[in-house]
Amino acid sequence: MFRTKRSGLVRRLWRSRAPVEGDGEADRGTHGSSGGCCMGKAAKVAKSNDAGSEAELKALTHSVLKKIKEKQLEVLLQAVESKGGARSPCLLLPSKVDAKVGQQSYSLPMLLYKVFRWPDLRHSSELKRLSCCESYGKINPDLVCCNPHHMSRLCELESPPPPYSRYPMDYLKPPDSPDSGPSSSETGGTTYSAPVGLSDSLALQESGEPAHWCVVAYWEEKTRVGRLYSVQEPSLDIFYDLPQGNGFCLGQLCSDNKSQLVQMVRAKIGYGIQLTREPDGVWVYNRSCYPIFIKSATLDNPDSRTLLVHKVFPGFSIKAFDYDKACSLQRPNDHEFTQQPRTGFTVQISFVKGWGQCYTRQFISSCPCWLEVIFNTR
């Protein structure tokens, strides 16, 4: 019975491995178009001939998995089958065990990351450990967490960025302009036009609510859906419909939008994103199966007079906001910052659909489903 259950777990794990490019199932929606700016160099390198055959990889993976304790196999299976949707504990395994596939040698963690998440992964420097991992920020020379869904790929920005990602700054327009920012009527009943999110963020600052490091607003095109979500915890999941989730569930918000495009994008949000405040800034991890698009002034060249829209693929993380850089970017004649609240800066994130030059949507307010994250820099 013991051997049968273990063998069954190993077979289920192998069936749940990450598909490789060219097998007909590879990462639907993961890579999108070939012009993305956040895939990183390693992801674009063609598969090498020394990667080993499928049969070699299967034999090695089965051999490794059969040496892992049954309870650990169950943890790994939970993480792999839920694609990270269900929170799973750490999988602590020896870090110094090497495995060889073809002409390549990999550590045990790297082998599991390649088999169950990123077949094109080449080096551990491409990875970033997520804050949900108990071993985050800790160094243990003997054991390391090998849970593939406790890791993310680092988003490498191309320099110079591809032309499609550039677009002019969204200068404020008069209230009667058709492209002006959405109006807000939640600050004492007065309706007025303001830069996206400013009025409500200021109202929240003055309301005496507990200290928060950011607030999040969810928008569908030019209409905000629901009220601002204030964030006190270091990490926040923003998802559409995920029973295991603990955070901001967009599917619970009441929306009257009947647009077919909005409905389609809503259905693709899935596990959504994770916002995490870390010592070096705020990181965004794309947990969904489709790309997200991010605009943040701290991702750009300080001397640039345009902002970029960065495409972040599923499974990738990007440092979307840098507190130190944000403060250094405040310049008296800089429109993008002089129009922000004194206590915060804003990052915009669109699900599935991008905006800017070479897109039909020039402004984020034309995107079907998007987020505005307003950071408290006090």
Short mmCIF file of C-alpha atoms in Angstrom, two decimals, residues 56 184 257:
data_model
loop_
_atom_site.label_atom_id
_atom_site.label_comp_id
_atom_site.label_asym_id
_atom_site.label_seq_id
_atom_site.Cartn_x
_atom_site.Cartn_y
_atom_site.Cartn_z
CA GLU A 56 16.13 11.02 -19.45
CA SER A 184 -15.22 61.11 -7.73
CA ASN A 257 -20.61 46.90 -16.65
#
